[in-house]
Short mmCIF file of C-alpha atoms in Angstrom, two decimals:
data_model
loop_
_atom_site.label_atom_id
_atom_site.label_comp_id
_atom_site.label_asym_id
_atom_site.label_seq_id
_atom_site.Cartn_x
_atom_site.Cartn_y
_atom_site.Cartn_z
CA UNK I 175 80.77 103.25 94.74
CA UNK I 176 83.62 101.93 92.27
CA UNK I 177 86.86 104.08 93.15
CA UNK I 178 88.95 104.47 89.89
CA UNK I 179 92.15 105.09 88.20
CA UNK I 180 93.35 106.14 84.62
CA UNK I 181 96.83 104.59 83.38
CA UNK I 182 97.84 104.93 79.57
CA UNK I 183 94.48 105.06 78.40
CA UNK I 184 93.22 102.32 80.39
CA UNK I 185 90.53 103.00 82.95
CA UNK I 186 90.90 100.70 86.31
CA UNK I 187 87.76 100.74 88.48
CA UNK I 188 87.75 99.13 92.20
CA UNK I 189 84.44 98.18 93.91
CA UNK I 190 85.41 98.79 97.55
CA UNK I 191 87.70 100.79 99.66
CA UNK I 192 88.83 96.66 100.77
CA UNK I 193 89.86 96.20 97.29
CA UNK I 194 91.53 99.14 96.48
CA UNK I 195 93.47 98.51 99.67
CA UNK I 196 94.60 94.91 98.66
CA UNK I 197 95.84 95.38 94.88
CA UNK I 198 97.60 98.69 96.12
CA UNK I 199 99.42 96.20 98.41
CA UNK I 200 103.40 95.50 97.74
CA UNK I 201 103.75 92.03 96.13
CA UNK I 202 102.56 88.93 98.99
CA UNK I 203 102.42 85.64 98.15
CA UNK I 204 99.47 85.52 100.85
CA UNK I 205 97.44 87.90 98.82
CA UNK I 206 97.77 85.78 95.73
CA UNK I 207 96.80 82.75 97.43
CA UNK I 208 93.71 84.69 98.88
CA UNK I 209 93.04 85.86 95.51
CA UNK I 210 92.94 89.82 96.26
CA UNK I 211 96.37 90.27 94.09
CA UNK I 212 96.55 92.81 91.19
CA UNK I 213 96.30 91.11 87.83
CA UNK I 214 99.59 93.38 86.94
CA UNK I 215 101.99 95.37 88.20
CA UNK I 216 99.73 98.61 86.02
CA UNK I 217 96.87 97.51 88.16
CA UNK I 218 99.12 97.85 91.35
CA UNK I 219 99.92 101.13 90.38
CA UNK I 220 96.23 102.42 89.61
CA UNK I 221 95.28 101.05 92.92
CA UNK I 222 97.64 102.93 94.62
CA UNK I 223 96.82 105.81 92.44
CA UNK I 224 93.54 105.58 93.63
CA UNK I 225 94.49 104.95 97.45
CA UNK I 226 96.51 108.15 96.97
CA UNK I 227 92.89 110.53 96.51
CA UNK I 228 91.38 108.57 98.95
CA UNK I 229 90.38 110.79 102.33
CA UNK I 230 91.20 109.35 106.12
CA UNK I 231 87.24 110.18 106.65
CA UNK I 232 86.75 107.01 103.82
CA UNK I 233 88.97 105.01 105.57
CA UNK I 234 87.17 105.21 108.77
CA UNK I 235 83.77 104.46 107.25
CA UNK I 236 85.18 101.18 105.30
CA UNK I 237 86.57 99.15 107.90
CA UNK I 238 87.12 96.18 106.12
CA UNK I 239 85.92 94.02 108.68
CA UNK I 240 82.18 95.35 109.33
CA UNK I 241 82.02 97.55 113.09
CA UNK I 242 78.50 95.29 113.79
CA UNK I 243 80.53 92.02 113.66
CA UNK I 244 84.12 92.14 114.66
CA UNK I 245 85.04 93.29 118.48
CA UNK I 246 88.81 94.02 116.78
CA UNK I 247 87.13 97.03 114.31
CA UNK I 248 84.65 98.26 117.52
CA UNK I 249 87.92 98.72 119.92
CA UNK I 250 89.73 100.19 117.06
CA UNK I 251 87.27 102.76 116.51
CA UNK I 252 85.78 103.76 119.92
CA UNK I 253 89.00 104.40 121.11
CA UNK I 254 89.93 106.91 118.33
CA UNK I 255 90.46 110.04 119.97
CA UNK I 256 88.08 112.34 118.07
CA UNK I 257 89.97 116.11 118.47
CA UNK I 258 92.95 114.30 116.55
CA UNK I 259 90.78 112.70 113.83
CA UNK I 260 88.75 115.59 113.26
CA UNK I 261 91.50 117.28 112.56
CA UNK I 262 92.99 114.93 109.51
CA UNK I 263 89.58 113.67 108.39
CA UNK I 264 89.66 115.49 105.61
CA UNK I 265 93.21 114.61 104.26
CA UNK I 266 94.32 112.33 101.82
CA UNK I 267 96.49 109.34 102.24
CA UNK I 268 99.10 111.12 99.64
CA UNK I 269 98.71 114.09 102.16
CA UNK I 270 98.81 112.13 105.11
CA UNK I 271 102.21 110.45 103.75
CA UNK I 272 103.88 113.88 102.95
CA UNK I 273 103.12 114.98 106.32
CA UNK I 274 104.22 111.84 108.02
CA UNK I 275 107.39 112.45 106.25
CA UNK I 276 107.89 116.42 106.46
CA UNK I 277 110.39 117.85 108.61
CA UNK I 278 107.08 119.75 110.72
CA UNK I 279 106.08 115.80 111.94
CA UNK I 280 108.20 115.78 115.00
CA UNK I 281 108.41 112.16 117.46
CA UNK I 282 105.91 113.98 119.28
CA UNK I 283 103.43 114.97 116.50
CA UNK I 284 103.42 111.71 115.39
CA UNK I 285 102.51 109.99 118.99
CA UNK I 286 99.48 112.77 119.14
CA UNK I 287 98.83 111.89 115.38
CA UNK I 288 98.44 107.90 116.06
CA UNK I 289 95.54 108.96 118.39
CA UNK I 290 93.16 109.70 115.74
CA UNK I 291 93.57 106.81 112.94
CA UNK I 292 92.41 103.56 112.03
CA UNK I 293 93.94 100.86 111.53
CA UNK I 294 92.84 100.98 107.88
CA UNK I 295 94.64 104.64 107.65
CA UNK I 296 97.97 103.17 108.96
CA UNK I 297 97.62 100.38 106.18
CA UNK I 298 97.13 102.24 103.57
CA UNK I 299 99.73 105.05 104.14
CA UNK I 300 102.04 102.39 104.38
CA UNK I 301 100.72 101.40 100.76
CA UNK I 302 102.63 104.27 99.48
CA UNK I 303 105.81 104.60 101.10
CA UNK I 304 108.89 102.88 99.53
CA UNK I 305 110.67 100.81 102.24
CA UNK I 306 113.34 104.18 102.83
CA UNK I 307 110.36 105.95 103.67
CA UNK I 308 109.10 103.07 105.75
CA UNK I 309 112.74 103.30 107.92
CA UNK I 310 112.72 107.09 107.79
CA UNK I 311 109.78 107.59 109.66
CA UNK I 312 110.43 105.33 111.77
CA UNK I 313 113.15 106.75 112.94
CA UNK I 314 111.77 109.42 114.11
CA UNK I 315 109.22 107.54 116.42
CA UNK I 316 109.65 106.32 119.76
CA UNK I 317 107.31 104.82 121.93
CA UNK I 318 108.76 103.42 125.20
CA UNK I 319 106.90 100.79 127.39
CA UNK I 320 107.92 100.53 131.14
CA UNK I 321 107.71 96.81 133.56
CA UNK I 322 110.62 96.15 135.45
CA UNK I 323 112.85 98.59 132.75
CA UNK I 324 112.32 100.63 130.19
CA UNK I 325 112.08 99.79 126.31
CA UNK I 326 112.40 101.75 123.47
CA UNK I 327 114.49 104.66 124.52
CA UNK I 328 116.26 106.36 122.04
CA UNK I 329 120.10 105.08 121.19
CA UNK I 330 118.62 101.61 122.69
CA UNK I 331 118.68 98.23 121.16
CA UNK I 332 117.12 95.40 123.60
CA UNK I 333 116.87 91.80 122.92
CA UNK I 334 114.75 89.01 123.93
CA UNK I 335 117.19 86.01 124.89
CA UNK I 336 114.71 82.83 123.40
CA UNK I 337 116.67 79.67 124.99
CA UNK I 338 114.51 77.25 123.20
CA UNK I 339 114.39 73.62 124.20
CA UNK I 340 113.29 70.80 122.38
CA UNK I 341 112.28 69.22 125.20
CA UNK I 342 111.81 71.84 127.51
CA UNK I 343 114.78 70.71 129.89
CA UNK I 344 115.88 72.82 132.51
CA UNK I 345 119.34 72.44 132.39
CA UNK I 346 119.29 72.58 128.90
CA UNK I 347 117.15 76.34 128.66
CA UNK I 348 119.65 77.34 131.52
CA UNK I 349 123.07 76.82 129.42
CA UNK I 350 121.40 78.70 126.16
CA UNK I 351 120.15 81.65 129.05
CA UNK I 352 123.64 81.56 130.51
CA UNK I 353 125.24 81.41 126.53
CA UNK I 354 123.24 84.60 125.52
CA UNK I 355 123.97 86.42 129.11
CA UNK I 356 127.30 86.04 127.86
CA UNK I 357 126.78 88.17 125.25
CA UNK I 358 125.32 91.23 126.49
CA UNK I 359 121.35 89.60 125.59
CA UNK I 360 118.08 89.68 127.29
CA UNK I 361 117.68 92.86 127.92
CA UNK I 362 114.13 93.25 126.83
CA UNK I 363 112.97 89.80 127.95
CA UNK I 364 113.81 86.09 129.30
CA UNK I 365 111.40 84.57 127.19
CA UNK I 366 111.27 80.66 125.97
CA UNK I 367 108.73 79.09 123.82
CA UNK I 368 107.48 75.65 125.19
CA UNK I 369 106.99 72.24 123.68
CA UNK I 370 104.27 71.75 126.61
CA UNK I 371 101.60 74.13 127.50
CA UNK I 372 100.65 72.55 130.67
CA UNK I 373 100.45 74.28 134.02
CA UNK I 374 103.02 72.50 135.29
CA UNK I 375 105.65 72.57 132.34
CA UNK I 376 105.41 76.61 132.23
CA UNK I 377 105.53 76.88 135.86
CA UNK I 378 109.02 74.64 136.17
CA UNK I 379 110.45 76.62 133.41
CA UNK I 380 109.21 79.97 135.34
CA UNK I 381 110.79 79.23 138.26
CA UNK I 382 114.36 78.45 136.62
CA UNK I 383 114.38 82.10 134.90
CA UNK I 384 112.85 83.72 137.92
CA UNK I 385 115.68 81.93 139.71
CA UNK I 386 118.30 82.72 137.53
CA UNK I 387 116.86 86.13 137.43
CA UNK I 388 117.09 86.76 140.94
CA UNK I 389 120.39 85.36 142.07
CA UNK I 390 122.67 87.63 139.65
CA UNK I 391 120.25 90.45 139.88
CA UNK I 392 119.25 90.53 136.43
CA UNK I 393 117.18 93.53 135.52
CA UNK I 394 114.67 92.44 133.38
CA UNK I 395 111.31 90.55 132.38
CA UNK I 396 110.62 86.98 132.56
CA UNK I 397 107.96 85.20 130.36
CA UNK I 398 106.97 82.01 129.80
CA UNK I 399 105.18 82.35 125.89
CA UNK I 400 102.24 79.73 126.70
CA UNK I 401 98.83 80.14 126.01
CA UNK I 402 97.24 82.85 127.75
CA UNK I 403 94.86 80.45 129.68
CA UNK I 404 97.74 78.40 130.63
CA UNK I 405 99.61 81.06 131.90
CA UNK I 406 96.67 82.48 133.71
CA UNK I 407 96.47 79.65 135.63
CA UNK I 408 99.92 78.85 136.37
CA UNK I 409 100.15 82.44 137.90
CA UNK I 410 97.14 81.89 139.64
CA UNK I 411 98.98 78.78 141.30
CA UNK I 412 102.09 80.97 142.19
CA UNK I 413 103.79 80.90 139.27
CA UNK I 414 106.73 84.03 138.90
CA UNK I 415 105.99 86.02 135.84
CA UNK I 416 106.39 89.51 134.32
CA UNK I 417 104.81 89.55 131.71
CA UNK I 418 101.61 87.26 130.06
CA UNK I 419 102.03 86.32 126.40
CA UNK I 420 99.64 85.40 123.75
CA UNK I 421 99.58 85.95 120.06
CA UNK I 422 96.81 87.79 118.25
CA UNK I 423 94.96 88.47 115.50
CA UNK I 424 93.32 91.40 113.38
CA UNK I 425 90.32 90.23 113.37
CA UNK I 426 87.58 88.93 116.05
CA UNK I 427 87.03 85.43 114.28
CA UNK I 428 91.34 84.97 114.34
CA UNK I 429 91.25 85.87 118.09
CA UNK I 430 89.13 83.08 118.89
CA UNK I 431 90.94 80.92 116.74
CA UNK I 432 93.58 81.33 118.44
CA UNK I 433 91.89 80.51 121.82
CA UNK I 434 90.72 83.38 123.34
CA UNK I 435 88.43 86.82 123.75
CA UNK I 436 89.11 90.02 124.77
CA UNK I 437 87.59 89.42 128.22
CA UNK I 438 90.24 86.44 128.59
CA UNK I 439 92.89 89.14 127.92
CA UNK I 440 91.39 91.77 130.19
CA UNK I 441 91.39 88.93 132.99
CA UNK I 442 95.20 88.41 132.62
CA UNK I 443 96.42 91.97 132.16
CA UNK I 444 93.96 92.51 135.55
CA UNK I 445 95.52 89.47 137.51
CA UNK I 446 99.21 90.70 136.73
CA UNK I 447 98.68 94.08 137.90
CA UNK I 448 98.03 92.58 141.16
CA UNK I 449 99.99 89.35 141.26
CA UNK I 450 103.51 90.91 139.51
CA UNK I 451 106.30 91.72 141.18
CA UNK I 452 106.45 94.95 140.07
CA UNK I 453 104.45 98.02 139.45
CA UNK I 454 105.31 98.99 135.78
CA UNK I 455 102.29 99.69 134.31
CA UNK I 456 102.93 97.62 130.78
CA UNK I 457 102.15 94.02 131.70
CA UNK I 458 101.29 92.36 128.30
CA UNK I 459 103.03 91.11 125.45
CA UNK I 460 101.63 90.30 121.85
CA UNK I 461 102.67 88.64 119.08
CA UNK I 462 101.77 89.04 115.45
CA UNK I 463 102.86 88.48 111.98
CA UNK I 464 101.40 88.72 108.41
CA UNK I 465 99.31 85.93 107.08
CA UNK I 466 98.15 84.18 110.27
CA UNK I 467 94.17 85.57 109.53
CA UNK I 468 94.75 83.79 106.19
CA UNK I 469 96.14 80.58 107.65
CA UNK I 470 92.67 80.63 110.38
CA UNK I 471 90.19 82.00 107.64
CA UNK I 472 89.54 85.09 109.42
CA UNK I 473 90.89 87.57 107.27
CA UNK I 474 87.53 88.53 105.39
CA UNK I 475 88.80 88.94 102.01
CA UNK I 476 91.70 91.53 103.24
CA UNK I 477 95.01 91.83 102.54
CA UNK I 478 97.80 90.44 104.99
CA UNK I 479 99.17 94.26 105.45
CA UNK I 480 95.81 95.66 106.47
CA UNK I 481 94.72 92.67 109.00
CA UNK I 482 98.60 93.16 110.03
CA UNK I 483 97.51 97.07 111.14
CA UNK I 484 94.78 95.37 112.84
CA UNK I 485 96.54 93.62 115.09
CA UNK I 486 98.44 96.71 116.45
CA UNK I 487 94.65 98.76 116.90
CA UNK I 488 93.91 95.70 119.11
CA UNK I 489 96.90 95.82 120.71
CA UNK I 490 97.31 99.28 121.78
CA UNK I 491 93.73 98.93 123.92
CA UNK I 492 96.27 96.63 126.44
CA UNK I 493 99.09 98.79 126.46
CA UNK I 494 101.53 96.30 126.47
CA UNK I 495 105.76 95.96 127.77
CA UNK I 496 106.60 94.80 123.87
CA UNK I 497 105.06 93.49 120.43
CA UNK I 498 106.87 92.09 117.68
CA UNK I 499 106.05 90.52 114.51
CA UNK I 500 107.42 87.12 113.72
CA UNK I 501 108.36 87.88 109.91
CA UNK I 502 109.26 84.93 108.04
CA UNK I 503 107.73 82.16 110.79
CA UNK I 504 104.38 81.21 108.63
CA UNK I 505 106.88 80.25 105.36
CA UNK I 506 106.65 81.08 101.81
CA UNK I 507 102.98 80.59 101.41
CA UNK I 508 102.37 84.23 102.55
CA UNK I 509 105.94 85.76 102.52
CA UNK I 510 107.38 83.79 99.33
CA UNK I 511 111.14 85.23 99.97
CA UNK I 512 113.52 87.68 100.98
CA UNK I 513 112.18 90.77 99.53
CA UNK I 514 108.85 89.95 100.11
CA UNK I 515 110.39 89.30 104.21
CA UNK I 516 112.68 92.19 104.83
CA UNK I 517 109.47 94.18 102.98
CA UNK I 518 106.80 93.00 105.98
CA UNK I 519 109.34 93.81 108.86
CA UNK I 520 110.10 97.02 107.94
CA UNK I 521 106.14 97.75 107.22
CA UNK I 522 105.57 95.52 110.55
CA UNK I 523 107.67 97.88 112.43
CA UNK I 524 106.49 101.65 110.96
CA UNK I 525 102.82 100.51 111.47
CA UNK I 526 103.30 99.46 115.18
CA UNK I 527 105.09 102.74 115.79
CA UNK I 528 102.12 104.75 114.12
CA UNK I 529 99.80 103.00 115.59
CA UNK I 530 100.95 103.68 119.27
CA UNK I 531 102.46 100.53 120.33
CA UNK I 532 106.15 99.49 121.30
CA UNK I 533 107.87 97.40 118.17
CA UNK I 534 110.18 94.67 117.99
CA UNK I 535 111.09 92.62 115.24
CA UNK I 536 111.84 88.77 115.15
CA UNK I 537 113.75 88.73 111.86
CA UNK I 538 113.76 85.35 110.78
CA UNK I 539 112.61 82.90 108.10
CA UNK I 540 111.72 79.32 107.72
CA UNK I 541 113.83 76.70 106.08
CA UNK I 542 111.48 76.01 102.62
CA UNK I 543 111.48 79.43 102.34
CA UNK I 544 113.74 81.88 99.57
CA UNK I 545 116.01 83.28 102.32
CA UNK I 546 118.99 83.11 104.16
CA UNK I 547 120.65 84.39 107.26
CA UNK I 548 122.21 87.49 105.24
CA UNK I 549 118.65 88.55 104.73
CA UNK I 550 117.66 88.04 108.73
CA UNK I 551 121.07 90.19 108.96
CA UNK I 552 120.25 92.62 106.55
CA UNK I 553 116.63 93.30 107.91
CA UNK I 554 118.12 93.56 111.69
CA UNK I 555 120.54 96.24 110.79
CA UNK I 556 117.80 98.27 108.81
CA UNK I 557 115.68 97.70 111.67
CA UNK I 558 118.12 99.07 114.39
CA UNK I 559 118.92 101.96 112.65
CA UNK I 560 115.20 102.80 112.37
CA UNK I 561 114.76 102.50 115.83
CA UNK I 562 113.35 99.01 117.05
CA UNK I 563 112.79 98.50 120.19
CA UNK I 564 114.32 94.89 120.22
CA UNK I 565 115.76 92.33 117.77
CA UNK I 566 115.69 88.36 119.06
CA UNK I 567 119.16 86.22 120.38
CA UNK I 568 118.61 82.80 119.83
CA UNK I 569 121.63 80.71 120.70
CA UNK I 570 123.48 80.04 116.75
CA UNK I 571 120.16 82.10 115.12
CA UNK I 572 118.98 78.09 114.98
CA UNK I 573 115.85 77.71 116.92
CA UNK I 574 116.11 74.06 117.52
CA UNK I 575 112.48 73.19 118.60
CA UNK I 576 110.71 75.30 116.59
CA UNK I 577 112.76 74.76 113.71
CA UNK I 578 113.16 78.15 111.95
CA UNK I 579 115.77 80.66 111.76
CA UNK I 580 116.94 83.91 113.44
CA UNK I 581 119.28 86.33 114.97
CA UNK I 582 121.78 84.58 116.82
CA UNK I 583 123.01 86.29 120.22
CA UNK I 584 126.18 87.51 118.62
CA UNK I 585 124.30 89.77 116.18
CA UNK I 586 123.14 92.46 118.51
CA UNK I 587 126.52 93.39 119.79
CA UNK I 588 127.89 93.75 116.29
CA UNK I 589 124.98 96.10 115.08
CA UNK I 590 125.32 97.98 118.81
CA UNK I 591 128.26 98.77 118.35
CA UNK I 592 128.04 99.10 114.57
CA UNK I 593 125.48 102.02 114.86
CA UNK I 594 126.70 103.13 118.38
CA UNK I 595 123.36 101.99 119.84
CA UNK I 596 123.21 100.27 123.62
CA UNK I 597 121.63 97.82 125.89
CA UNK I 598 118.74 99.17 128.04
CA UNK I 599 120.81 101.40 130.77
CA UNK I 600 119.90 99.18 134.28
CA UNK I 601 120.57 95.94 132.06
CA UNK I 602 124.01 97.47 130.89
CA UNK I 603 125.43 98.61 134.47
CA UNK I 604 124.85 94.79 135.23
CA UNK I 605 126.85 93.72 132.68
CA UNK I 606 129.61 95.85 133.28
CA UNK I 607 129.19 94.91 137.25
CA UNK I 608 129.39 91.48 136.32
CA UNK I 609 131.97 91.37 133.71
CA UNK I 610 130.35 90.38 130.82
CA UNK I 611 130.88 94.05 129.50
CA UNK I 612 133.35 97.15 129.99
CA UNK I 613 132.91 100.52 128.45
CA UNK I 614 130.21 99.53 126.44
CA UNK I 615 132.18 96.66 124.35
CA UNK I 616 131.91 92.70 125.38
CA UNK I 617 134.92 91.06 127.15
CA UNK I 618 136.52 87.96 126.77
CA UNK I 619 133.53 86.33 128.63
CA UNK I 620 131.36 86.42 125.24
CA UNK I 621 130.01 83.66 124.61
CA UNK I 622 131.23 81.44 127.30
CA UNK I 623 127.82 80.18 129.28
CA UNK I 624 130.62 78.69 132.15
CA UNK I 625 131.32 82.18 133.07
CA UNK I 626 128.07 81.95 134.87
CA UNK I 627 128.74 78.59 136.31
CA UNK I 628 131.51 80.47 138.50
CA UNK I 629 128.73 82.53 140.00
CA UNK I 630 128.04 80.39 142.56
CA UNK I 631 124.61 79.45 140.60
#
């Protein structure tokens, strides 16, 4: 059934709930190299016209990945919670957005209200919200994960401290983690990205942060971002961890593309339950970003915003500690430049929130790419004052091994203190017992990783 639109005279007609989603999409440079773009910014407009009159009940019965092929769509809806959806089925997305926005949709409304929809209804709400409705709903969302702390409490801002290493040397990972320390960072997570996922490499690198962790009596989460396999079996050889990593898809065919099933991720969420050292019940952590179905071809002739809301259905079956979409990391080929950037993260962010799941943002770009650090500064701040759960510190906001930029350690205490936000409470009394912090502000300590060295470490 063609779903149409009439602009000036001109009649647009659409020949699927999948394209009507994709051309009502904000400009990508993804969905123009997929060839699901508009022809013009009219026949943006009449799709989102005609997204507008669309009902939620539509939404659920056009997945656009088919229910009989793809596990992502089957999770996403058997878990809907039926009371909820029965009671919006019959809205329209244009309905569904005023509501979303109306002062009646309270934090707690809208964590009921995520129950019951699709990722497909997420998507295309977020179709027709300018990016100030994007933050402003945000804002009013919370959704707090618990491991060894607690993320995403209100008048929080948390940070995962990334001490990259282009060769994955310990000394080397421990002066960035002792650099970011410094400045009030790594609150949310110790978590490094490794050159080599072997059992052994993650394991060494484990049992430096677990280390460090335990002799100044960090509170926080370790993580070592392997593959999940890897890091399945270096826990299964005694390996410290928190938390088990792996980055995910929207779609069945980009799971396995990526290395893994459900049933792989079912196994490691099981085996840290049992082998962490705590007993907060979030355990996983997922990684996203738009454009990485495109880059596997697994995103079935859908837009990168859609297969993005995807990811965050599939997510929210593992309850995970944290999720955050890596922006800018894929390059200009599906994110051509600023706008198009600071655009995804702030529709990155509202869709995780909607859809149940605990946010974070890495705001950063790649060097071809038509961006800057202003723009990684600009999206942080917008971010933190809708409510992220945590930004990145990476030591200078250069990523030296994996060669892309983002926010440098410094740029959480400015927009804390900016926006009167704070560290994650635990994580803050150990700064100020330490030194690194007093009465919420840094001391002369920041960024000075030798302050550390005097620790007796």
């Amino acid at each position: 059934m063609p779903y149409k639109s009439i602009l000036f005279g001109r009649t647009y007609a659409f020949q699927s709930v999948k394209e009507v989603l994709a051309k009502a999409n904000e400009q990508k440079s993804g969905d123009v190299l997929a060839g699901i773009a508009p022809d013009s910014e009219l026949e943006r407009v009449a799709a989102k016209d005609a997204l507008s009159c669309m009902t939620l009940e539509t939404l659920r019965q056009n997945p656009v990945v088919p229910y009989e092929e793809d596990e992502v769509t089957r999770l996403n809806q058997d878990s809907i919670d039926e009371a909820v959806y029965g009671g919006v089925r019959s809205w329209t997305v244009s309905e569904l957005r005023e509501w979303i926005l109306s002062e009646d949709a309270g934090e707690s409304d809208l964590a009921r209200l995520s129950k019951g929809l699709t990722a497909e209804m997420v998507a295309a709400v977020t179709k027709l919200m300018s990016n100030l409705d994007l933050l402003y709903a945000s804002a009013k969302m919370r959704v707090p994960a618990t491991r060894n702390t607690t993320i995403g409490l209100r008048g929080t801002l948390a940070t995962r401290l990334q001490p990259n290493h282009t060769t994955d040397n310990i000394e080397g990972i421990t002066a960035s983690l002792f650099e970011g320390l410094s400045y009030g960072c790594g609150d949310a997570l110790l978590g490094l990205n490794p050159v080599g996922d072997t059992v052994s490499s993650l394991s060494e690198v484990l049992k430096r942060l677990e280390e460090i962790k335990n002799h100044f009596e960090i509170p926080t989460q370790i993580c070592v971002l392997g593959h999940v396999t890897t890091q399945i079996e270096a826990v299964k050889n005694g390996a410290p961890t928190d938390l088990i990593f792996q980055s995910i898809a929207g779609s069945e065919k980009g799971n396995r593309a990526f290395g893994f099933t459900t049933e792989t991720l079912r196994e490691a969420e099981e085996l840290l339950r049992v082998a962490g050292k705590k007993s907060g019940p979030n355990v996983m952590y997922f990684e996203t970003g738009q454009g990485s179905e495109l880059s596997s071809g697994s995103h079935h002739g859908a837009d990168q915003v859609t297969m993005e809301a995807r990811c965050y259905a599939y997510a929210r079956n593992f309850a995970p500690f944290m999720v955050n979409t890596v922006v800018g990391f894929i390059g200009p080929e599906y994110l051509y430049d600023s706008r198009q950037v600071i655009r995804a993260g702030i529709e990155d962010h509202f869709m995780g929130k909607l859809s149940g799941i605990p946010m974070g943002c890495d705001c950063c770009y790649t060097n071809h790419m038509m961006a800057d650090q202003n723009d990684v500064e600009n999206l942080s701040v917008l971010l933190a004052g809708a409510g992220v759960n945590y930004i990145l510190a990476v030591p200078a906001s250069d990523d030296v091994m994996l060669n892309y930029q983002s926010n440098a350690c410094h740029d959480s205490a400015a927009i804390r203190e900016m926006l009167n936000l704070r560290p994650i409470s635990e994580f803050e009394q150990w700064l100020e017992k330490i030194g690194v912090m007093e009465n919420g502000r840094l001391t002369k300590w920041a960024g000075d990783p030798t302050f550390f060295l005097g620790k007796g470490f």
